[in-house]
mmCIF file of C-alpha atoms in Angstrom:
data_model
loop_
_atom_site.group_PDB
_atom_site.id
_atom_site.type_symbol
_atom_site.label_atom_id
_atom_site.label_comp_id
_atom_site.label_asym_id
_atom_site.label_seq_id
_atom_site.Cartn_x
_atom_site.Cartn_y
_atom_site.Cartn_z
ATOM 1 C CA ASP T 1 111.853 51.259 158.662
ATOM 2 C CA THR T 2 110.010 51.692 155.392
ATOM 3 C CA ALA T 3 112.195 53.465 152.830
ATOM 4 C CA VAL T 4 109.408 54.822 150.630
ATOM 5 C CA SER T 5 106.018 54.996 152.237
ATOM 6 C CA GLN T 6 102.794 56.099 150.633
ATOM 7 C CA THR T 7 99.290 56.526 151.974
ATOM 8 C CA PRO T 8 96.597 55.472 151.615
ATOM 9 C CA LYS T 9 97.237 51.936 150.376
ATOM 10 C CA TYR T 10 93.644 51.519 149.237
ATOM 11 C CA LEU T 11 91.257 54.213 148.085
ATOM 12 C CA VAL T 12 87.760 53.753 146.718
ATOM 13 C CA THR T 13 86.027 56.932 145.650
ATOM 14 C CA GLN T 14 83.296 58.214 143.389
ATOM 15 C CA MET T 15 83.718 59.861 140.028
ATOM 16 C CA GLY T 16 84.149 63.592 140.252
ATOM 17 C CA ASN T 17 85.800 63.576 143.670
ATOM 18 C CA ASP T 18 89.204 65.058 144.458
ATOM 19 C CA LYS T 19 91.752 62.893 146.280
ATOM 20 C CA SER T 20 95.383 63.000 147.355
ATOM 21 C CA ILE T 21 98.041 60.356 147.804
ATOM 22 C CA LYS T 22 100.973 61.157 150.051
ATOM 23 C CA CYS T 23 104.519 59.901 149.734
ATOM 24 C CA GLU T 24 107.583 60.177 151.910
ATOM 25 C CA GLN T 25 111.079 58.736 151.557
ATOM 26 C CA ASN T 26 113.634 58.496 154.348
ATOM 27 C CA LEU T 27 116.576 57.544 152.139
ATOM 28 C CA GLY T 28 117.953 61.022 151.643
ATOM 29 C CA HIS T 29 117.375 60.750 147.894
ATOM 30 C CA ASP T 30 117.246 63.782 145.618
ATOM 31 C CA THR T 31 114.808 62.436 143.043
ATOM 32 C CA MET T 32 111.244 61.277 143.529
ATOM 33 C CA TYR T 33 108.731 59.881 141.061
ATOM 34 C CA TRP T 34 105.126 58.965 140.548
ATOM 35 C CA TYR T 35 104.370 55.945 138.380
ATOM 36 C CA LYS T 36 101.026 54.560 137.273
ATOM 37 C CA GLN T 37 100.501 50.806 136.788
ATOM 38 C CA ASP T 38 97.407 49.871 134.832
ATOM 39 C CA SER T 39 95.368 46.686 134.960
ATOM 40 C CA LYS T 40 97.737 45.055 132.479
ATOM 41 C CA LYS T 41 100.643 45.753 134.841
ATOM 42 C CA PHE T 42 102.224 48.309 132.526
ATOM 43 C CA LEU T 43 104.298 50.705 134.626
ATOM 44 C CA LYS T 44 104.533 54.214 133.251
ATOM 45 C CA ILE T 45 106.141 57.308 134.682
ATOM 46 C CA MET T 46 103.943 60.299 135.380
ATOM 47 C CA PHE T 47 106.197 62.805 137.113
ATOM 48 C CA SER T 48 109.734 63.172 138.347
ATOM 49 C CA TYR T 49 111.025 65.725 140.827
ATOM 50 C CA ASN T 50 114.627 66.510 141.632
ATOM 51 C CA ASN T 51 115.201 68.498 144.814
ATOM 52 C CA LYS T 52 111.620 69.748 144.810
ATOM 53 C CA GLU T 53 111.746 70.817 141.168
ATOM 54 C CA LEU T 54 109.706 69.180 138.436
ATOM 55 C CA ILE T 55 111.964 67.628 135.809
ATOM 56 C CA ILE T 56 109.652 65.210 133.999
ATOM 57 C CA ASN T 57 105.988 65.664 133.328
ATOM 58 C CA GLU T 58 104.737 63.034 130.964
ATOM 59 C CA THR T 59 101.512 63.339 129.050
ATOM 60 C CA VAL T 60 99.244 63.304 132.042
ATOM 61 C CA PRO T 61 95.923 65.149 132.316
ATOM 62 C CA ASN T 62 96.285 68.378 134.228
ATOM 63 C CA ARG T 63 93.794 66.996 136.748
ATOM 64 C CA PHE T 64 96.901 65.367 138.209
ATOM 65 C CA SER T 65 99.051 67.786 140.161
ATOM 66 C CA PRO T 66 102.157 66.746 142.072
ATOM 67 C CA LYS T 67 103.420 68.803 144.982
ATOM 68 C CA SER T 68 106.805 68.540 146.629
ATOM 69 C CA PRO T 69 106.991 70.538 149.878
ATOM 70 C CA ASP T 70 110.538 69.283 150.456
ATOM 71 C CA LYS T 71 112.806 66.741 148.837
ATOM 72 C CA ALA T 72 111.603 63.932 151.104
ATOM 73 C CA HIS T 73 107.957 64.331 150.124
ATOM 74 C CA LEU T 74 106.084 64.134 146.847
ATOM 75 C CA ASN T 75 102.312 64.154 147.036
ATOM 76 C CA LEU T 76 99.889 63.535 144.194
ATOM 77 C CA HIS T 77 96.591 65.360 144.029
ATOM 78 C CA ILE T 78 93.928 64.284 141.567
ATOM 79 C CA ASN T 79 90.944 66.468 140.712
ATOM 80 C CA SER T 80 87.628 65.371 139.215
ATOM 81 C CA LEU T 81 88.417 61.685 139.280
ATOM 82 C CA GLU T 82 87.364 59.582 136.296
ATOM 83 C CA LEU T 83 86.784 55.839 135.925
ATOM 84 C CA GLY T 84 89.942 55.553 133.820
ATOM 85 C CA ASP T 85 92.024 56.824 136.716
ATOM 86 C CA SER T 86 91.565 53.483 138.474
ATOM 87 C CA ALA T 87 95.040 51.996 138.762
ATOM 88 C CA VAL T 88 97.872 51.412 141.181
ATOM 89 C CA TYR T 89 99.981 54.500 141.780
ATOM 90 C CA PHE T 90 103.559 53.982 142.891
ATOM 91 C CA CYS T 91 105.769 56.563 144.485
ATOM 92 C CA ALA T 92 109.494 55.979 144.095
ATOM 93 C CA SER T 93 112.834 57.618 144.756
ATOM 94 C CA SER T 94 116.442 57.369 143.646
ATOM 95 C CA LEU T 95 119.728 58.964 144.569
ATOM 96 C CA MET T 96 119.817 61.159 141.491
ATOM 97 C CA GLY T 97 118.044 60.608 138.184
ATOM 98 C CA PHE T 98 117.549 57.380 136.289
ATOM 99 C CA SER T 99 120.817 56.291 134.804
ATOM 100 C CA GLY T 100 122.073 53.241 136.617
ATOM 101 C CA ASN T 101 120.617 54.277 139.949
ATOM 102 C CA THR T 102 118.419 51.982 141.952
ATOM 103 C CA ILE T 103 114.839 53.142 142.091
ATOM 104 C CA TYR T 104 113.097 52.302 145.347
ATOM 105 C CA PHE T 105 109.368 51.897 145.052
ATOM 106 C CA GLY T 106 106.693 52.292 147.667
ATOM 107 C CA GLU T 107 104.091 49.583 148.126
ATOM 108 C CA GLY T 108 101.576 51.289 145.891
ATOM 109 C CA SER T 109 98.210 52.977 146.333
ATOM 110 C CA TRP T 110 95.292 51.072 144.843
ATOM 111 C CA LEU T 111 92.831 53.645 143.525
ATOM 112 C CA THR T 112 89.366 52.515 142.447
ATOM 113 C CA VAL T 113 86.999 55.069 140.995
ATOM 114 C CA VAL T 114 83.343 53.994 140.941
ATOM 115 C CA THR G 1 109.919 56.612 121.184
ATOM 116 C CA GLN G 2 111.946 53.982 122.995
ATOM 117 C CA LEU G 3 110.114 50.727 123.578
ATOM 118 C CA LEU G 4 111.032 47.602 125.491
ATOM 119 C CA GLU G 5 109.387 44.391 124.423
ATOM 120 C CA GLN G 6 109.295 41.629 126.988
ATOM 121 C CA SER G 7 108.561 38.009 126.246
ATOM 122 C CA PRO G 8 106.872 35.858 127.150
ATOM 123 C CA GLN G 9 104.061 37.789 128.803
ATOM 124 C CA PHE G 10 102.993 34.806 130.891
ATOM 125 C CA LEU G 11 104.911 31.748 131.959
ATOM 126 C CA SER G 12 103.619 28.875 134.071
ATOM 127 C CA ILE G 13 106.104 26.124 134.898
ATOM 128 C CA GLN G 14 106.749 23.346 137.384
ATOM 129 C CA GLU G 15 109.215 23.634 140.213
ATOM 130 C CA GLY G 16 112.683 22.593 139.081
ATOM 131 C CA GLU G 17 112.335 23.744 135.470
ATOM 132 C CA ASN G 18 114.564 26.341 133.839
ATOM 133 C CA LEU G 19 113.249 29.430 132.079
ATOM 134 C CA THR G 20 114.420 32.498 130.183
ATOM 135 C CA VAL G 21 112.737 35.876 129.924
ATOM 136 C CA TYR G 22 113.704 38.256 127.137
ATOM 137 C CA CYS G 23 113.749 42.025 126.933
ATOM 138 C CA ASN G 24 114.313 43.559 123.491
ATOM 139 C CA SER G 25 114.493 47.021 122.003
ATOM 140 C CA SER G 26 115.674 48.798 118.885
ATOM 141 C CA SER G 27 117.119 51.522 121.126
ATOM 142 C CA VAL G 28 120.417 51.632 122.972
ATOM 143 C CA PHE G 29 120.318 52.016 126.737
ATOM 144 C CA SER G 30 123.030 53.216 129.084
ATOM 145 C CA SER G 31 121.995 50.520 131.539
ATOM 146 C CA LEU G 32 119.252 48.015 132.007
ATOM 147 C CA GLN G 33 117.596 46.953 135.208
ATOM 148 C CA TRP G 34 115.517 43.957 136.190
ATOM 149 C CA TYR G 35 112.859 44.225 138.880
ATOM 150 C CA ARG G 36 110.601 41.679 140.523
ATOM 151 C CA GLN G 37 107.168 42.663 141.750
ATOM 152 C CA GLU G 38 105.144 40.472 144.077
ATOM 153 C CA PRO G 39 101.370 40.857 144.446
ATOM 154 C CA GLY G 40 100.420 43.842 146.584
ATOM 155 C CA GLU G 41 103.905 45.305 146.575
ATOM 156 C CA GLY G 42 106.078 47.631 144.560
ATOM 157 C CA PRO G 43 108.832 46.470 142.189
ATOM 158 C CA VAL G 44 112.148 45.609 143.818
ATOM 159 C CA LEU G 45 115.427 45.906 141.962
ATOM 160 C CA LEU G 46 117.219 42.622 141.272
ATOM 161 C CA VAL G 47 120.155 43.793 139.186
ATOM 162 C CA THR G 48 121.559 46.571 137.008
ATOM 163 C CA VAL G 49 123.680 45.729 133.969
ATOM 164 C CA VAL G 50 125.745 48.469 132.429
ATOM 165 C CA THR G 51 128.353 47.087 130.042
ATOM 166 C CA GLY G 52 127.501 45.477 126.706
ATOM 167 C CA GLY G 53 127.954 41.703 126.986
ATOM 168 C CA GLU G 54 127.894 41.831 130.773
ATOM 169 C CA VAL G 55 126.691 38.766 132.648
ATOM 170 C CA LYS G 56 125.644 38.932 136.284
ATOM 171 C CA LYS G 57 124.616 36.085 138.519
ATOM 172 C CA LEU G 58 122.382 36.273 141.533
ATOM 173 C CA LYS G 59 122.149 32.753 142.980
ATOM 174 C CA ARG G 60 119.964 30.866 140.466
ATOM 175 C CA LEU G 61 119.307 33.975 138.354
ATOM 176 C CA THR G 62 121.604 34.914 135.463
ATOM 177 C CA PHE G 63 121.246 38.272 133.744
ATOM 178 C CA GLN G 64 122.834 39.168 130.445
ATOM 179 C CA PHE G 65 123.100 42.509 128.671
ATOM 180 C CA GLY G 66 123.387 42.321 124.902
ATOM 181 C CA ASP G 67 126.631 43.410 123.234
ATOM 182 C CA ALA G 68 124.878 46.364 121.591
ATOM 183 C CA ARG G 69 123.106 47.304 124.850
ATOM 184 C CA LYS G 70 119.692 46.939 123.204
ATOM 185 C CA ASP G 71 118.512 43.719 124.777
ATOM 186 C CA SER G 72 118.772 41.612 127.882
ATOM 187 C CA SER G 73 117.779 38.231 129.211
ATOM 188 C CA LEU G 74 117.026 36.727 132.588
ATOM 189 C CA HIS G 75 117.578 33.014 133.035
ATOM 190 C CA ILE G 76 116.339 31.177 136.110
ATOM 191 C CA THR G 77 117.726 27.740 136.874
ATOM 192 C CA ALA G 78 115.698 25.198 138.832
ATOM 193 C CA ALA G 79 112.793 27.568 139.462
ATOM 194 C CA GLN G 80 111.119 27.505 142.858
ATOM 195 C CA PRO G 81 107.631 28.627 143.931
ATOM 196 C CA GLY G 82 109.273 31.593 145.659
ATOM 197 C CA ASP G 83 110.341 32.877 142.223
ATOM 198 C CA THR G 84 106.695 33.522 141.352
ATOM 199 C CA GLY G 85 106.049 37.155 140.524
ATOM 200 C CA LEU G 86 106.058 39.806 137.833
ATOM 201 C CA TYR G 87 109.482 40.407 136.280
ATOM 202 C CA LEU G 88 110.034 43.822 134.750
ATOM 203 C CA CYS G 89 112.959 45.043 132.712
ATOM 204 C CA ALA G 90 113.681 48.762 132.554
ATOM 205 C CA GLY G 91 116.081 50.627 130.305
ATOM 206 C CA ALA G 92 117.799 53.871 131.226
ATOM 207 C CA PRO G 93 118.343 56.466 128.486
ATOM 208 C CA PRO G 94 121.857 57.209 127.216
ATOM 209 C CA ARG G 95 123.780 59.504 129.554
ATOM 210 C CA GLY G 96 123.348 63.151 128.737
ATOM 211 C CA SER G 97 120.049 62.660 126.967
ATOM 212 C CA GLN G 98 116.679 63.667 128.251
ATOM 213 C CA GLY G 99 114.506 60.690 128.893
ATOM 214 C CA ASN G 100 112.826 58.426 131.301
ATOM 215 C CA LEU G 101 113.432 54.950 132.564
ATOM 216 C CA ILE G 102 111.406 52.813 130.150
ATOM 217 C CA PHE G 103 109.688 49.735 131.552
ATOM 218 C CA GLY G 104 108.745 46.638 129.639
ATOM 219 C CA LYS G 105 105.231 45.282 130.112
ATOM 220 C CA GLY G 106 106.457 42.506 132.349
ATOM 221 C CA THR G 107 106.526 38.725 132.431
ATOM 222 C CA LYS G 108 104.199 37.103 134.909
ATOM 223 C CA LEU G 109 105.868 33.951 136.188
ATOM 224 C CA SER G 110 104.062 31.246 138.102
ATOM 225 C CA VAL G 111 106.072 28.348 139.498
ATOM 226 C CA LYS G 112 103.958 25.445 140.698
ATOM 227 C CA PRO G 113 105.190 23.058 143.391
#
């Protein structure tokens, strides 16, 4: 059973389109995250939700909007896609917050904007 | 802003060699984690160190947390091709403070047979 699963794994789309990436965790965790990994492999947090409530929203363009229908799901919707949005997006979850807790990552969604 | 500097960025060695990866910061962390990421997959946690000066061993991997909880190292003995991957350190903010888990930029290790 996959602990953190995200779909799609690969996404190629044109500039200006709107796309969504879905994420689900079956670990019973309270906290979920979206991370972005750029071409240089730098992993940076975008959002963090705890029990469906947004707790961290880093400096991310407001074209990116996370939605958490319940604590097992955290979807990422991106409007008006730009070339610079091309990256790997990782969903992750942890029991509660960052400190000392294991963060479980999904396999990533490779987004290419052309 | 807390920053974690990892070195080296790239490391290519022969099977059987030893290596050390460093993770340094001017900030204090409540804990520090090491992850390994293989191509096409997400990072997977290897270890969490919490106490200053702590040393943890995971088979051929030895992790150390600096006394001041600002730095850490990962030492691999007798590296094998299966150790190939991207190694990421991540520091957790002090308890009670607002903040995110900060990732280093990673060390890409290639172990050749």
